[in-house]
Coordinates of C-alpha atoms and ligand atoms in Angstrom, one line a residue:
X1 CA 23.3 -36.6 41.6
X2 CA 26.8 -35.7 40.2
X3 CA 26.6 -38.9 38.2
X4 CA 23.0 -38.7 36.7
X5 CA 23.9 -34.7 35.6
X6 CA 27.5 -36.3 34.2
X7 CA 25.0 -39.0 32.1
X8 CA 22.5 -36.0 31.0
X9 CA 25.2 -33.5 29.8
X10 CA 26.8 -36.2 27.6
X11 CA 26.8 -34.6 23.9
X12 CA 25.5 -36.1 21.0
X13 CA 27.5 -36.8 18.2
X14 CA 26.7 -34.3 14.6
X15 CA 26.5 -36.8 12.8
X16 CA 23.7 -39.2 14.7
X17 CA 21.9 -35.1 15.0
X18 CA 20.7 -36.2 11.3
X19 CA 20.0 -39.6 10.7
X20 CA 18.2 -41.6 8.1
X21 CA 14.6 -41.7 9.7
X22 CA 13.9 -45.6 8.9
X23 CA 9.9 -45.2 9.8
X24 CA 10.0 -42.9 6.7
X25 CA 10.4 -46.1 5.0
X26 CA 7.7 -48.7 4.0
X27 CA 7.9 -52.6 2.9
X28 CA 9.6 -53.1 -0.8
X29 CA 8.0 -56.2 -2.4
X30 CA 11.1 -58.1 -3.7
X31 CA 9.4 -57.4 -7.3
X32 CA 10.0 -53.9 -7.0
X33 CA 13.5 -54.0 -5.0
X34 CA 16.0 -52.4 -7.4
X35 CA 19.2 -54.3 -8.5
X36 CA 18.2 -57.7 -6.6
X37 CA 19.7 -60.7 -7.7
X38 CA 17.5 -63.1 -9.4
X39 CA 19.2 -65.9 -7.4
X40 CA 18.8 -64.1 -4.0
X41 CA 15.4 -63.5 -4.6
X42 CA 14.7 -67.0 -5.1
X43 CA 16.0 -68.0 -2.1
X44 CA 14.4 -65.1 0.2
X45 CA 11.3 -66.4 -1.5
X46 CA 11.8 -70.1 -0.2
X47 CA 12.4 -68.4 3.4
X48 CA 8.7 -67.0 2.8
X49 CA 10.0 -63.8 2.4
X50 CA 8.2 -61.7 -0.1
X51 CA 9.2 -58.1 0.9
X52 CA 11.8 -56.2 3.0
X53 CA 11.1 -55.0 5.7
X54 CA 12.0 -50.7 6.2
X55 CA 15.1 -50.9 7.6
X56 CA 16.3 -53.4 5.1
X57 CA 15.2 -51.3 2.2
X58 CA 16.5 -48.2 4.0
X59 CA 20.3 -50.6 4.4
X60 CA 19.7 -52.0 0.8
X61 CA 19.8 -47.9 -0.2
X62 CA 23.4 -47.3 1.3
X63 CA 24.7 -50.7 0.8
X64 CA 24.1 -51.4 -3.1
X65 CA 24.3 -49.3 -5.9
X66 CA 26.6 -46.4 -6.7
X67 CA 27.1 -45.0 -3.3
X68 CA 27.4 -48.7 -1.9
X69 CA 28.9 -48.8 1.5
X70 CA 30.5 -45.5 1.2
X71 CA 29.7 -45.1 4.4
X72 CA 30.0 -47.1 7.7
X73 CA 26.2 -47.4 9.2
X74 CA 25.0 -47.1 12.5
X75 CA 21.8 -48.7 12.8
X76 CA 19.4 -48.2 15.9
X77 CA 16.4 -50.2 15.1
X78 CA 13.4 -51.8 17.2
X79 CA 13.5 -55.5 18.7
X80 CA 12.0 -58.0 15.7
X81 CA 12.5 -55.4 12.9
X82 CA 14.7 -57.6 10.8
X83 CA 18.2 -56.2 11.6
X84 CA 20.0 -59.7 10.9
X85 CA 18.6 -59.6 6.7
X86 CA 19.2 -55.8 6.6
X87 CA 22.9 -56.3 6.8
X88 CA 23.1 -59.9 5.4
X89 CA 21.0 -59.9 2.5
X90 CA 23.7 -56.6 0.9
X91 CA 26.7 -58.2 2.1
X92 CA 25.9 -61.2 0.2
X93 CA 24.6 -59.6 -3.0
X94 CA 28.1 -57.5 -3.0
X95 CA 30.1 -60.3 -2.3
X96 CA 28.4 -63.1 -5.3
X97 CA 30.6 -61.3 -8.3
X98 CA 33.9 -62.4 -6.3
X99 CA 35.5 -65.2 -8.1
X100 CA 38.8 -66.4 -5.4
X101 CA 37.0 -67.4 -2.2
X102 CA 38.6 -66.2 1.0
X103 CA 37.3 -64.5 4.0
X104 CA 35.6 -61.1 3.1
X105 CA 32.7 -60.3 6.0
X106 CA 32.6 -60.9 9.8
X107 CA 29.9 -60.8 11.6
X108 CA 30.8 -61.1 15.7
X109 CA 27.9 -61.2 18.2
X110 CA 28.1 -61.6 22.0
X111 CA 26.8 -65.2 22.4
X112 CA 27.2 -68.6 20.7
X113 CA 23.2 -69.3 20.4
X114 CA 23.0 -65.8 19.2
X115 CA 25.6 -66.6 16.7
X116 CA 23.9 -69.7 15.4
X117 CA 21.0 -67.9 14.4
X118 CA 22.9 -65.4 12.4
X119 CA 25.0 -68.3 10.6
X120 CA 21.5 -69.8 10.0
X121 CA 19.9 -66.8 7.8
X122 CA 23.6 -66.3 6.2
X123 CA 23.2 -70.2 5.1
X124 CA 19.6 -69.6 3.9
X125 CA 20.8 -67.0 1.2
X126 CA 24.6 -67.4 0.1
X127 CA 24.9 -70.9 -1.0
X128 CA 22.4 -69.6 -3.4
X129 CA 25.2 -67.3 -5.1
X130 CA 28.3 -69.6 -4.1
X131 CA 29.2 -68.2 -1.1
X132 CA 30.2 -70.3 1.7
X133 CA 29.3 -69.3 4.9
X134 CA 31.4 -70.3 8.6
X135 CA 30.9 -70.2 12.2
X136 CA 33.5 -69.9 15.0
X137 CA 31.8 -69.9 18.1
X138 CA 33.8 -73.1 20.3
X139 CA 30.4 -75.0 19.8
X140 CA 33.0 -78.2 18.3
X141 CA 36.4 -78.2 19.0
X142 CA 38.9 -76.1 17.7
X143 CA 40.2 -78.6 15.8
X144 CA 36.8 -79.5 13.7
X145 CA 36.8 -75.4 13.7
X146 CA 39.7 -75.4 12.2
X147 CA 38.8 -77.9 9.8
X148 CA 35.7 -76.4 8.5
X149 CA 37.6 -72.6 8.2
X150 CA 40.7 -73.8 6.8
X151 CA 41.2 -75.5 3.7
X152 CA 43.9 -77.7 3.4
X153 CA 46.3 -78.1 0.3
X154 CA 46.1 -81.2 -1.7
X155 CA 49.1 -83.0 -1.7
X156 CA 50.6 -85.3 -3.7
X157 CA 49.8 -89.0 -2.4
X158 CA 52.0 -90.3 0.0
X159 CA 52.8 -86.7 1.5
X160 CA 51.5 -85.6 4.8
X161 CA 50.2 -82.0 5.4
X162 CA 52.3 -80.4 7.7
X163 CA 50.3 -78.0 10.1
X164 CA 54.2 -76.1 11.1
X165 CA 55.2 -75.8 7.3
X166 CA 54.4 -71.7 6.1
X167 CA 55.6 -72.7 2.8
X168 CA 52.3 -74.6 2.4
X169 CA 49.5 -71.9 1.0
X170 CA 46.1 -71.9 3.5
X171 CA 43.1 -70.9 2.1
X172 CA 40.1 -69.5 3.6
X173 CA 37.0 -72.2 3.0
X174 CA 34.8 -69.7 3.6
X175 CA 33.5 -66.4 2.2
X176 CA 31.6 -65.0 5.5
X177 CA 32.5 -65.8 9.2
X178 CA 29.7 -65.3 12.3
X179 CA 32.0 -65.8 15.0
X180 CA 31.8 -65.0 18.6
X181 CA 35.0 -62.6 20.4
X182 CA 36.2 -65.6 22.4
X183 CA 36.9 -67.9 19.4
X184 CA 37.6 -65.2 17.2
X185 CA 40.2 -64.2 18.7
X186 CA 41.6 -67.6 19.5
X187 CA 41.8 -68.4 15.2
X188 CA 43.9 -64.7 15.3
X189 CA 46.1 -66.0 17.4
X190 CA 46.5 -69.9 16.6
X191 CA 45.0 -71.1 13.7
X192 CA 47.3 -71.1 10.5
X193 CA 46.1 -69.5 7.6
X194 CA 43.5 -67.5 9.3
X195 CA 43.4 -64.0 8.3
X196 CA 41.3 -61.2 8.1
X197 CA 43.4 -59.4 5.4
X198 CA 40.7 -59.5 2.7
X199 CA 38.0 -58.4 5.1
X200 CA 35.7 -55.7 2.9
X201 CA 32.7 -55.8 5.6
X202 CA 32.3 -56.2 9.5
X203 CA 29.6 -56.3 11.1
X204 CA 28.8 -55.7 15.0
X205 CA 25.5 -56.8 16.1
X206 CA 24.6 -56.1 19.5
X207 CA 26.8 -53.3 19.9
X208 CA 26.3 -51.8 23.1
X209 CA 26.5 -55.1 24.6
X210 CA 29.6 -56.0 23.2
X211 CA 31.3 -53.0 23.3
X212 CA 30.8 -53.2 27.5
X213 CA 32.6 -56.5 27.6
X214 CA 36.5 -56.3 25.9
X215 CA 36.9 -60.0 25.6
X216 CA 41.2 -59.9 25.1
X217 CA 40.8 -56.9 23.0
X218 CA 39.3 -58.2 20.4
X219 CA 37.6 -55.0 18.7
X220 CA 41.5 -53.4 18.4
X221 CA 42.6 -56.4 17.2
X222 CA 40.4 -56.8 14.4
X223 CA 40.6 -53.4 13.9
X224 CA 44.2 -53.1 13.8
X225 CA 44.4 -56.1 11.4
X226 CA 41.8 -54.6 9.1
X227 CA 43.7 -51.4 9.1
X228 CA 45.4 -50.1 5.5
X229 CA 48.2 -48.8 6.4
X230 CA 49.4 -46.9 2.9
X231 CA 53.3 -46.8 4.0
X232 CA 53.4 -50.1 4.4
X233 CA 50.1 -52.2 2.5
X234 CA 51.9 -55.4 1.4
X235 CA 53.8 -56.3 4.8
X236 CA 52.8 -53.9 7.4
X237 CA 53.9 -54.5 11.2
X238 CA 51.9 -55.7 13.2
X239 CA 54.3 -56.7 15.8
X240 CA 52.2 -55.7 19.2
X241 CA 50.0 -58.3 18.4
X242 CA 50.2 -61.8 19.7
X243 CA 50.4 -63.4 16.0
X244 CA 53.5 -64.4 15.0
X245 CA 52.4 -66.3 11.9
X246 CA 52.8 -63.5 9.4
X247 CA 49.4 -63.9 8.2
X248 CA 47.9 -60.7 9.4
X249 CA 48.0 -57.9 5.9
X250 CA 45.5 -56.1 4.5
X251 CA 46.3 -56.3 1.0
X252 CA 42.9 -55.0 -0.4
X253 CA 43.7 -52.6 -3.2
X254 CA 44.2 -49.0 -3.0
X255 CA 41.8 -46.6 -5.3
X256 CA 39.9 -43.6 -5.8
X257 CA 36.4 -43.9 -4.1
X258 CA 33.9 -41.2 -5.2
X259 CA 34.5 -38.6 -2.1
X260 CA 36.9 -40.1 -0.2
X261 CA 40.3 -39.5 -2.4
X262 CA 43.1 -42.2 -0.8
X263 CA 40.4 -45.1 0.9
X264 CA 40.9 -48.3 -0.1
X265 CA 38.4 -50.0 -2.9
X266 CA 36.8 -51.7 -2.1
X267 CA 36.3 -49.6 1.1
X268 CA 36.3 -51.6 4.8
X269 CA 33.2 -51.0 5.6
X270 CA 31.3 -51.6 9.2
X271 CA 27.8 -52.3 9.8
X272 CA 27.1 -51.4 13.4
X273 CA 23.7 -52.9 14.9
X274 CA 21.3 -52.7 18.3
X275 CA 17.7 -51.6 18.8
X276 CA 19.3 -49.8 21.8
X277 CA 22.6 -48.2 20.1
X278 CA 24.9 -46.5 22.6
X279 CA 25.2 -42.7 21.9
X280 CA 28.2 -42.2 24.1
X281 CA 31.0 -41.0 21.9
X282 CA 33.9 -42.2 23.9
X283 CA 32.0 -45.5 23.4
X284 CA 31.7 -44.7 20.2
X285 CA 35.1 -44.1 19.0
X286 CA 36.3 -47.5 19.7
X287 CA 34.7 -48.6 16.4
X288 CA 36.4 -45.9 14.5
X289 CA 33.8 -45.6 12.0
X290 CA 34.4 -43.3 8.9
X291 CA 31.8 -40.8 8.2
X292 CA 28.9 -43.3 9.7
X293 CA 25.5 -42.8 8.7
X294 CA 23.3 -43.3 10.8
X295 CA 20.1 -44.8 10.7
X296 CA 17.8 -44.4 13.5
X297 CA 13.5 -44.9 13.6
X298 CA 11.5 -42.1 14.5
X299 CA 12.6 -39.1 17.2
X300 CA 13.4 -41.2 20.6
X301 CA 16.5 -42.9 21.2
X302 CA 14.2 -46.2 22.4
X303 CA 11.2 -47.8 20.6
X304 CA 9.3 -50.6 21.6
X305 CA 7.7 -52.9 18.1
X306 CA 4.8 -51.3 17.3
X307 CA 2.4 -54.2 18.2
X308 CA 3.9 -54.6 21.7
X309 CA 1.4 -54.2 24.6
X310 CA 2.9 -53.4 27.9
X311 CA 0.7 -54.6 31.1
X312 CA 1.7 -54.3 34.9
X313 CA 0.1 -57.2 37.5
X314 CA 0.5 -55.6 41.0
X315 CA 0.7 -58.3 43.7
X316 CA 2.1 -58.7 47.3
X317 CA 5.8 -59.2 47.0
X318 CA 5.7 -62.8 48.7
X319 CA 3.0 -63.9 46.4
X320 CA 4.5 -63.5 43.4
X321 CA 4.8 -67.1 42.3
X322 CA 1.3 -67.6 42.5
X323 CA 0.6 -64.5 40.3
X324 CA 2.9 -65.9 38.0
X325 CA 1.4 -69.1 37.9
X326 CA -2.2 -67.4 38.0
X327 CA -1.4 -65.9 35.0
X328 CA 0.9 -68.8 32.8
X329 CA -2.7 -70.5 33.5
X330 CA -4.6 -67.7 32.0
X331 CA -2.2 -67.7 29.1
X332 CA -3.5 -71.2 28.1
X333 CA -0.4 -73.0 26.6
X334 CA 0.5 -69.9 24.7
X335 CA 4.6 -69.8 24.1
X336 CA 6.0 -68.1 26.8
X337 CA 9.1 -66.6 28.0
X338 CA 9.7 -65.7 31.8
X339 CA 12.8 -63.2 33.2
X340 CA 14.1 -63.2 36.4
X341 CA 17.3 -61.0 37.6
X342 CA 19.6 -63.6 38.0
X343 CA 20.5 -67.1 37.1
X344 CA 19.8 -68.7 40.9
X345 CA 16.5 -66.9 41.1
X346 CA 16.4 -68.4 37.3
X347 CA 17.0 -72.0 38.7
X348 CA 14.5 -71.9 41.6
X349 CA 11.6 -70.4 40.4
X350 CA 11.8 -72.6 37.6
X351 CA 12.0 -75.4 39.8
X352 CA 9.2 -74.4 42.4
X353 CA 6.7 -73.8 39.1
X354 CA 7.2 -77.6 38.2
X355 CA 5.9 -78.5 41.9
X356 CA 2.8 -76.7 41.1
X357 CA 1.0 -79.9 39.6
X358 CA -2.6 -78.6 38.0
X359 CA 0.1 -76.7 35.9
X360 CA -0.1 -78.4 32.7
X361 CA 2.6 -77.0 31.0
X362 CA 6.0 -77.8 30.0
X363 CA 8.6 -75.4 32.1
X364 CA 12.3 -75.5 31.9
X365 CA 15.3 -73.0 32.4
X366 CA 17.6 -71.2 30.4
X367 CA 20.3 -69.6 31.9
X368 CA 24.1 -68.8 31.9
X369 CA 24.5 -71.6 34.7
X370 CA 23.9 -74.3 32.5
X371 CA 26.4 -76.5 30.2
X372 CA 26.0 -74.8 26.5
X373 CA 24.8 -78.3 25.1
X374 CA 21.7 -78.3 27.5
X375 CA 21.0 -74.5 26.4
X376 CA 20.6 -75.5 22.8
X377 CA 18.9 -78.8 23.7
X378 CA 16.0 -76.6 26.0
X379 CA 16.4 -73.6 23.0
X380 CA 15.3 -76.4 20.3
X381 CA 12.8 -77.7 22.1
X382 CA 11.1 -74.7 23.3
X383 CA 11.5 -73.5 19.3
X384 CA 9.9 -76.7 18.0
X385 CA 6.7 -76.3 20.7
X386 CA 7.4 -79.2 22.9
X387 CA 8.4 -76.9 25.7
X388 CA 5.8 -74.2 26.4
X389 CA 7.3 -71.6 29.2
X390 CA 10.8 -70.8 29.5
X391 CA 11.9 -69.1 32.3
X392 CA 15.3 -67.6 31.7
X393 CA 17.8 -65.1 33.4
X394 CA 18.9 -62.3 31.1
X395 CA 21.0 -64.9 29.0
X396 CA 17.4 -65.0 26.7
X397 CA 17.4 -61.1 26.7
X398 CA 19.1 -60.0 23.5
X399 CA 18.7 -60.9 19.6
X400 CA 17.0 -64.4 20.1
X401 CA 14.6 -65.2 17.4
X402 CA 11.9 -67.6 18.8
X403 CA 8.9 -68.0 16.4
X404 CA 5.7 -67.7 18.1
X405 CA 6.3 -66.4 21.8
X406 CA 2.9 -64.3 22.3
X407 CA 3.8 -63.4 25.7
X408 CA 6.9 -62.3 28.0
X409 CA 6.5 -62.0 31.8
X410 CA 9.2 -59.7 34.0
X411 CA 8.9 -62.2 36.9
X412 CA 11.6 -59.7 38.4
X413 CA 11.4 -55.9 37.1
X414 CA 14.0 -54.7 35.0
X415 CA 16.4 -52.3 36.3
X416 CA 16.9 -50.5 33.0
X417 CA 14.9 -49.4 29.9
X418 CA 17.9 -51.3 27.8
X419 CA 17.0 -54.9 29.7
X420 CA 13.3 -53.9 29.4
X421 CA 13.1 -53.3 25.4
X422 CA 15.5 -56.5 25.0
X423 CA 13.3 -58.7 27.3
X424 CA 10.3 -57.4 25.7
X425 CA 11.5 -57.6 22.1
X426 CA 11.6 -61.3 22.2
X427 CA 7.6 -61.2 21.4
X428 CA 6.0 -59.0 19.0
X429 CA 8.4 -59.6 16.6
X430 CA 8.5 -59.4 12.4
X431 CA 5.3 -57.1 12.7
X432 CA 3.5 -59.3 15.2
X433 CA 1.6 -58.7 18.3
X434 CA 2.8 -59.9 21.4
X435 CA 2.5 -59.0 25.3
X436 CA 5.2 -57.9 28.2
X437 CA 3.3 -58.4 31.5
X438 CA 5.6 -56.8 34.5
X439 CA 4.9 -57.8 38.0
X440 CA 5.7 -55.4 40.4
X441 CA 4.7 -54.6 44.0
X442 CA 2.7 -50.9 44.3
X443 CA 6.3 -49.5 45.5
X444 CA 7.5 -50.5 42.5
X445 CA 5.2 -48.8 40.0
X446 CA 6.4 -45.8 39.9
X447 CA 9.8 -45.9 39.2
X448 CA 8.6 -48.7 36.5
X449 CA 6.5 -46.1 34.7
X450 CA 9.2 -43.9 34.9
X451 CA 11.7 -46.1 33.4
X452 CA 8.7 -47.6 30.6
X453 CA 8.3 -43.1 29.6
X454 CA 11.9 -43.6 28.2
X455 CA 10.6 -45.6 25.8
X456 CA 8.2 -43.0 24.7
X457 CA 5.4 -45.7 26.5
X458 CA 2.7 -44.1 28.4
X459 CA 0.2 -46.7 28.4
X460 CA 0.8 -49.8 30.0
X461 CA -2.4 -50.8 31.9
X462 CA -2.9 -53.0 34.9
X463 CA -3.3 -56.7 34.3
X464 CA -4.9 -57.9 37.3
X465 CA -6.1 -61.0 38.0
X466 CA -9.5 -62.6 40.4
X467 CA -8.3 -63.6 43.9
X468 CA -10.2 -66.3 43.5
X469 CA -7.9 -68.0 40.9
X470 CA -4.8 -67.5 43.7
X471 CA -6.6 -68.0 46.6
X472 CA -7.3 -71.6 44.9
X473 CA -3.5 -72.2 44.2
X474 CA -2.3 -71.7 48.1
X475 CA -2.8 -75.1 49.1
X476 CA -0.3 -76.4 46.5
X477 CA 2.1 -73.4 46.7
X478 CA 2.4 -74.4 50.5
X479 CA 3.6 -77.9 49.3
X480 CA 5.6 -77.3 46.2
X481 CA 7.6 -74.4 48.6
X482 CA 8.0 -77.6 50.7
X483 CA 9.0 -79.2 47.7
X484 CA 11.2 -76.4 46.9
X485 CA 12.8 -76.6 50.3
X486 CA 13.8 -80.1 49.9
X487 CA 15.2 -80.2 46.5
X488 CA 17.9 -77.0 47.4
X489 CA 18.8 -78.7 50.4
X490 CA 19.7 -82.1 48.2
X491 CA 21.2 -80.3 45.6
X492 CA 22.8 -78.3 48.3
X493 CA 24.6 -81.2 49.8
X494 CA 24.8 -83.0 46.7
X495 CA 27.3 -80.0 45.7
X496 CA 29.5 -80.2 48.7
X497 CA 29.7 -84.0 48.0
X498 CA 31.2 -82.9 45.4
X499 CA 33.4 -80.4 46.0
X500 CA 34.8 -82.3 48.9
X501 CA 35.5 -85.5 46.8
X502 CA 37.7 -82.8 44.6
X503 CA 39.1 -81.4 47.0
X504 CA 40.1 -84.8 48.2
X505 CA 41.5 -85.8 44.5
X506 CA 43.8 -82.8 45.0
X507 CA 45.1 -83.5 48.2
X508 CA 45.4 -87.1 47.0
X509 CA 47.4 -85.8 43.6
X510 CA 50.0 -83.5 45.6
X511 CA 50.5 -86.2 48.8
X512 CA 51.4 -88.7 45.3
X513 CA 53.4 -86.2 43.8
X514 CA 55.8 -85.6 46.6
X515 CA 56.0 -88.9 47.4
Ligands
ATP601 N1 11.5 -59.2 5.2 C1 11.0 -60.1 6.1 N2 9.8 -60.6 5.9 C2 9.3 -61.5 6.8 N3 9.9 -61.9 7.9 C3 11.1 -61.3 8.2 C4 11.7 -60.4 7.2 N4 12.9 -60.1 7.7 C5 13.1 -60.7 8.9 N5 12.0 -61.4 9.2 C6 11.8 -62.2 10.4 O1 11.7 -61.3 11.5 C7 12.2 -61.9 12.7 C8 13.1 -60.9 13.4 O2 14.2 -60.7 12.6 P1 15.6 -60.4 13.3 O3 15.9 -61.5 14.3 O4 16.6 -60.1 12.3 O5 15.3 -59.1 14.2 P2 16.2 -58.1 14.9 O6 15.9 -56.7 14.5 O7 17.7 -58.5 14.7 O8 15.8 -58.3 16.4 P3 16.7 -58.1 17.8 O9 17.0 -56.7 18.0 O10 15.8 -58.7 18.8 O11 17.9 -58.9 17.6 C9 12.9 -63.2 12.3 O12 12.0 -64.3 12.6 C10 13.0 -63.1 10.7 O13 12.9 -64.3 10.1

């Protein structure tokens, strides 16, 4: 009680009171988009792309032109509405006049798939102005990283590079970075000639989700590094920090910006990004934004896409799989994605479905349990149609981009409205329709349609489905729960196979070692 009035009373900030209302906006054909470059627009054109979408006219506004990124933007905008181009397409356009390449825009989002999906629509649109684009996300190792960020000086034949000589200049091979905290934070502290001293833009995509997680302080870092500091600009102190390089200045030039008398010029400037935006302040103020704008669409704090239709199948707790699989069969091969609450639920339910043999579908699992390699492996297959139902644990939830998924089932309810417009935002994307079927048992629909009415979502009609069709899948949900039985039990012992063979390997090691 004391805790829900502590969440109600929290204030809102002035200046989110009067945002930039995006569904004021409409579609810009690229024709008509002012001050475009030619070159960009060629190569939005060969991504199919023939107009922006209104939140990345309403960026375009604040970004270019003669208020350009004067101020830091806050952007709350739905699931599928095109958030990654809004901040990419400006960043590149301002950065194509630079003429010495080093590293002028980071983008840091909360997971490595997420991350290669970013680097991917960065790639599509800077080479196309000279702009070399990087990724540090521990998806090679640190050492290829290193090789593909770092650019090493030529040296006369004969002579070896010397990674522990600082008299040797590093440059920066790229222009933009999309980098995950983790390995972020590892080229801050260890990789020579990495530095974020010529960073103009930063951008934060996922926000809420990554501000919850500190990940070695890596928002202070970056922020500290980024920081002019007028007393000392050339070599200020940045001795807390665990960088003892000497690498880590901001040297971007001092200058009058229109309104803001003593900034820097070219101004630092964040983009911050989510469709569900925190509006805690204390949150907040960790991004020390100056004066944000911010852009929000329409009146409620949540919105769902536009051509999202919410359903709710009501079943008997214990026969939930067969609903599920009742309803992947009335879905006919249609892309699919299906969440469960956790990443064991993830790995049985998955399993039990691919017991259930009239299923003619393709079914595998996505989920934080699994090696990275066999994420992407399942990601690209499920993206390329040979895989038609995923069924993933909230790893799936935010920012993924998967062409073509018409439906997404709640296998388990979502506890929040966040996980519900994430989950849900991964159909009806780019202006398409798409479907979010929840199944719930009847205790469970109220407090769902409580949770969907903070969405400003008051229709979300039953999607029931003829007993017939599950009283015909019993007989082979008896067996493939059989099935089921077996294969944890194998995998069961399999594991403690395992885990005693280490343990014995240990015991072996230390009884060597003393001897
Ligand atoms: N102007 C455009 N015209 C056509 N398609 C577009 C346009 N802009 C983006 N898209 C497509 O829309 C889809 C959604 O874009 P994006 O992933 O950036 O959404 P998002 O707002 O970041 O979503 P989320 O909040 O789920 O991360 C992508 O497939 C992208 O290629």
């Amino acid at each position: 009680m004391v805790e829900k009035q502590k969440r109600k009373s929290i204030p809102v900030l002035p200046w989110m009171r009067s945002p930039v209302d995006v569904s004021l906006f409409e579609e810009c054909p690229l024709e008509i988009l002012p001050s475009l470059d030619p070159r960009l627009k060629a190569a939005l054109q060969n991504m199919g792309i023939s107009s922006l979408f209104p939140v990345q006219l309403a960026v375009w506004q604040e970004a270019i032109g003669p208020g350009s990124f004067e101020r830091d933007l806050c952007i709350n905008s739905p699931t599928g509405s095109g958030k990654t181009l809004a901040y990419a397409l400006p960043i590149v356009q301002m950065l194509s006049s630079r003429t010495v390449k080093c590293l002028r825009a980071l983008v840091v989002l909360p997971t490595r798939d997420l991350a290669l999906q970013v680097k991917e629509v960065f790639a599509a649109i800077a080479p196309a102005v000279g702009l070399s684009v990087g990724l540090a996300v521990g998806q090679s190792s640190i050492a290829d990283e290193i090789a593909g960020l770092i650019k090493r000086p030529k040296l006369e034949a004969g002579i070896c590079y010397d990674p522990e000589d600082f008299s040797v200049q590093l440059q920066s091979s790229v222009d933009i970075l999309v980098a995950t905290p983790g390995r972020l934070m590892d080229h801050i502290n260890f990789t020579k000639g990495f530095t974020l001293q010529h960073l103009c833009y930063l951008v934060i995509d996922e926000t809420d989700r990554l501000l919850r997680e500190s990940y070695q302080s890596w928002l202070p870092t970056v922020l500290q590094l980024t920081h002019v500091d007028d007393e000392n600009i050339i070599f200020p102190s940045y001795t807390s920090l665990p960088c003892s390089a000497g690498f880590l200045k901001t040297i971007r030039r001092f200058g009058i910006e229109r309104g803001f008398k003593g900034a820097c010029y070219p101004r630092f400037s964040k983009m911050v990004l989510s469709a569900t935006l925190t509006q805690d302040p204390g949150k907040l103020a960790q991004l020390d934004l100056h004066r944000p704008l911010f852009l929000t669409t329409g009146k409620r704090r949540y919105k769902l896409p536009e051509k999202l239709e919410s359903y709710m199948t009501i079943c008997e707790s214990k026969l939930k799989p067969l609903y599920l699989v009742a309803l992947l069969q009335s879905l006919g091969g249609e892309k699919c994605i299906v969440f469960t609450s956790s990443v064991e639920s993830t790995h049985r339910l998955c399993t039990l479905l691919n017991f259930f043999d009239d299923l003619q579908l393709k079914i595998k699992e996505y989920s934080g349990l699994q090696r990275q390699s066999l994420r992407s492996k399942t990601l690209n297959a499920f993206r390329g149609g040979e895989i038609q139902v995923l069924v993933s644990s909230d790893a799936m939830t935010r920012g993924m981009d998967v062409e073509g998924v018409r439906n997404v089932i709640n296998y388990d309810m979502p506890a929040f409205i966040k996980t519900y417009i994430h989950r849900a935002g991964r159909t009806a994307r780019a202006g398409q329709s798409g479907r979010c079927f929840t199944l719930l048992s009847k205790d469970g629909v109220r407090r769902f349609k409580k949770l969907l009415q903070k969405a400003d979502n008051d229709s979300c009609p039953e999607h029931s489905l003829p007993s017939s069709s599950i009283e015909l899948l019993q007989p082979t949900y008896v067996s493939a729960l059989e099935k089921l039985k077996e294969k944890v039990e194998s995998e069961r012992s399999r594991k403690s196979t395992i885990m005693s063979s280490r343990v014995g390997k240990r015991k072996d090691t230390n009884s060597n070692e003393k001897s």
